[in-house]
Coordinates of C-alpha atoms in Angstrom, one line a residue:
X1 CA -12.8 19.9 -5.3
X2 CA -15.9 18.2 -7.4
X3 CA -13.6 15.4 -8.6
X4 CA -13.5 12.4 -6.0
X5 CA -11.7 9.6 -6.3
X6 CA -12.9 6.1 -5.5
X7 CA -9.3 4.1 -5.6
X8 CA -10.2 3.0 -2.0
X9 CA -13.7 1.2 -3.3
X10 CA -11.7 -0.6 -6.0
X11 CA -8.7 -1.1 -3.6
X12 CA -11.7 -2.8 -1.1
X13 CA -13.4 -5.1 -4.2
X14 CA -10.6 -6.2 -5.5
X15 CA -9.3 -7.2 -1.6
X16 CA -5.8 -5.1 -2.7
X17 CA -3.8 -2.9 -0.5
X18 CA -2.1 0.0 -1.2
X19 CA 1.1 -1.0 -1.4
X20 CA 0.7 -3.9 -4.0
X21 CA -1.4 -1.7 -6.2
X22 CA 1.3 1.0 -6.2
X23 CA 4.1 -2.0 -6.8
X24 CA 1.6 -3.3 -10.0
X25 CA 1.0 0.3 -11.5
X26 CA 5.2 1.2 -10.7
X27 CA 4.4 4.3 -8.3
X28 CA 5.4 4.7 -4.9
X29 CA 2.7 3.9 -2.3
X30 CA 3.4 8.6 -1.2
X31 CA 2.3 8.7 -4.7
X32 CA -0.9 6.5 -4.6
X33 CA -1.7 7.9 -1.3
X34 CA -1.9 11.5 -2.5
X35 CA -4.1 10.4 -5.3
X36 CA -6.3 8.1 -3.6
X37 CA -7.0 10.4 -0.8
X38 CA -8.2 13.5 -3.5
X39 CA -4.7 16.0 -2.9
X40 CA -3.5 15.2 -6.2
X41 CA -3.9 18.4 -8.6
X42 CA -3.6 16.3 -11.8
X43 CA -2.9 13.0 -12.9
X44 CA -1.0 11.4 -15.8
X45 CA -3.0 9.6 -18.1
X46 CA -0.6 6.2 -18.4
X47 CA -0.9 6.5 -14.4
X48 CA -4.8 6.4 -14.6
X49 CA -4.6 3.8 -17.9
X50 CA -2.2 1.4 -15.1
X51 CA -4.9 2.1 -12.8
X52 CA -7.2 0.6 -14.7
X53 CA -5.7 -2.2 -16.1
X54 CA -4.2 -3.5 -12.9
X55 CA -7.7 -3.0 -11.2
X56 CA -9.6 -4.8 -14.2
X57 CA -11.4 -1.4 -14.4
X58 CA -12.5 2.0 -16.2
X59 CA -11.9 5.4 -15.6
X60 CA -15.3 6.3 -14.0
X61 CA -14.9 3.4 -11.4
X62 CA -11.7 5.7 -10.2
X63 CA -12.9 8.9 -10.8
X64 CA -16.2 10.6 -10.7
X65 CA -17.8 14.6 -10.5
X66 CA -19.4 15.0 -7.6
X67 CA -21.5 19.1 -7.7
X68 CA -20.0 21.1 -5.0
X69 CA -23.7 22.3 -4.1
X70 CA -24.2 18.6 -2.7
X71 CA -21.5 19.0 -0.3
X72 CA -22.3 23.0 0.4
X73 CA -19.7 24.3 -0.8
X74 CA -21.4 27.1 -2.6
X75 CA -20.1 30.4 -2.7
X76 CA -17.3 29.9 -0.9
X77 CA -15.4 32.3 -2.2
X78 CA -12.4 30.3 -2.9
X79 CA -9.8 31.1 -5.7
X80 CA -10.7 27.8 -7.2
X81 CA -13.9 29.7 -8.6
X82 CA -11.8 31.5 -11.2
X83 CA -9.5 28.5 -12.3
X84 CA -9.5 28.7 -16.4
X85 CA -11.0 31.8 -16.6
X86 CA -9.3 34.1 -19.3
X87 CA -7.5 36.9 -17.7
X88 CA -9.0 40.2 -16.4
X89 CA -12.8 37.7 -16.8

């Protein structure tokens, strides 16, 4: 997935672990894990806004776009190539 998420770099500058921050933002440390390790699929935006204002950050410290050509990815095939595409496009 092209979204990657840096909660680990924050977690590391702000000398945090996972289990505090997931105390501080009120979700369980499963939770955190998924998100911090990239499985999530979505994520709430008063989860990403606690984020944020426990780790004295902004969004794009958390989260960033990252092409799938750099990690050659390209062509795949996946069924992720489709997602939001009208249907029968």
């Amino acid at each position: 997935m092209p979204i990657v998420v840096d909660i680990d770099v924050m977690l590391a500058r702000r000398k945090m672990s996972v289990g505090e921050l997931a105390d501080r933002v009120g979700i369980t440390p499963a939770n955190l894990a998924v998100l911090k390790n990239g499985r999530a699929k979505a994520v709430r935006f008063s989860t990403l806004a606690a984020l944020c204002e426990v780790l004295t950050c902004q969004p794009g410290d958390l989260l960033r776009w990252e092409s799938e050509d750099a990690k050659g990815v390209v062509g795949a095939g996946g069924a992720d190539e489709t997602v939001g595409a009208a249907p029968g496009e």
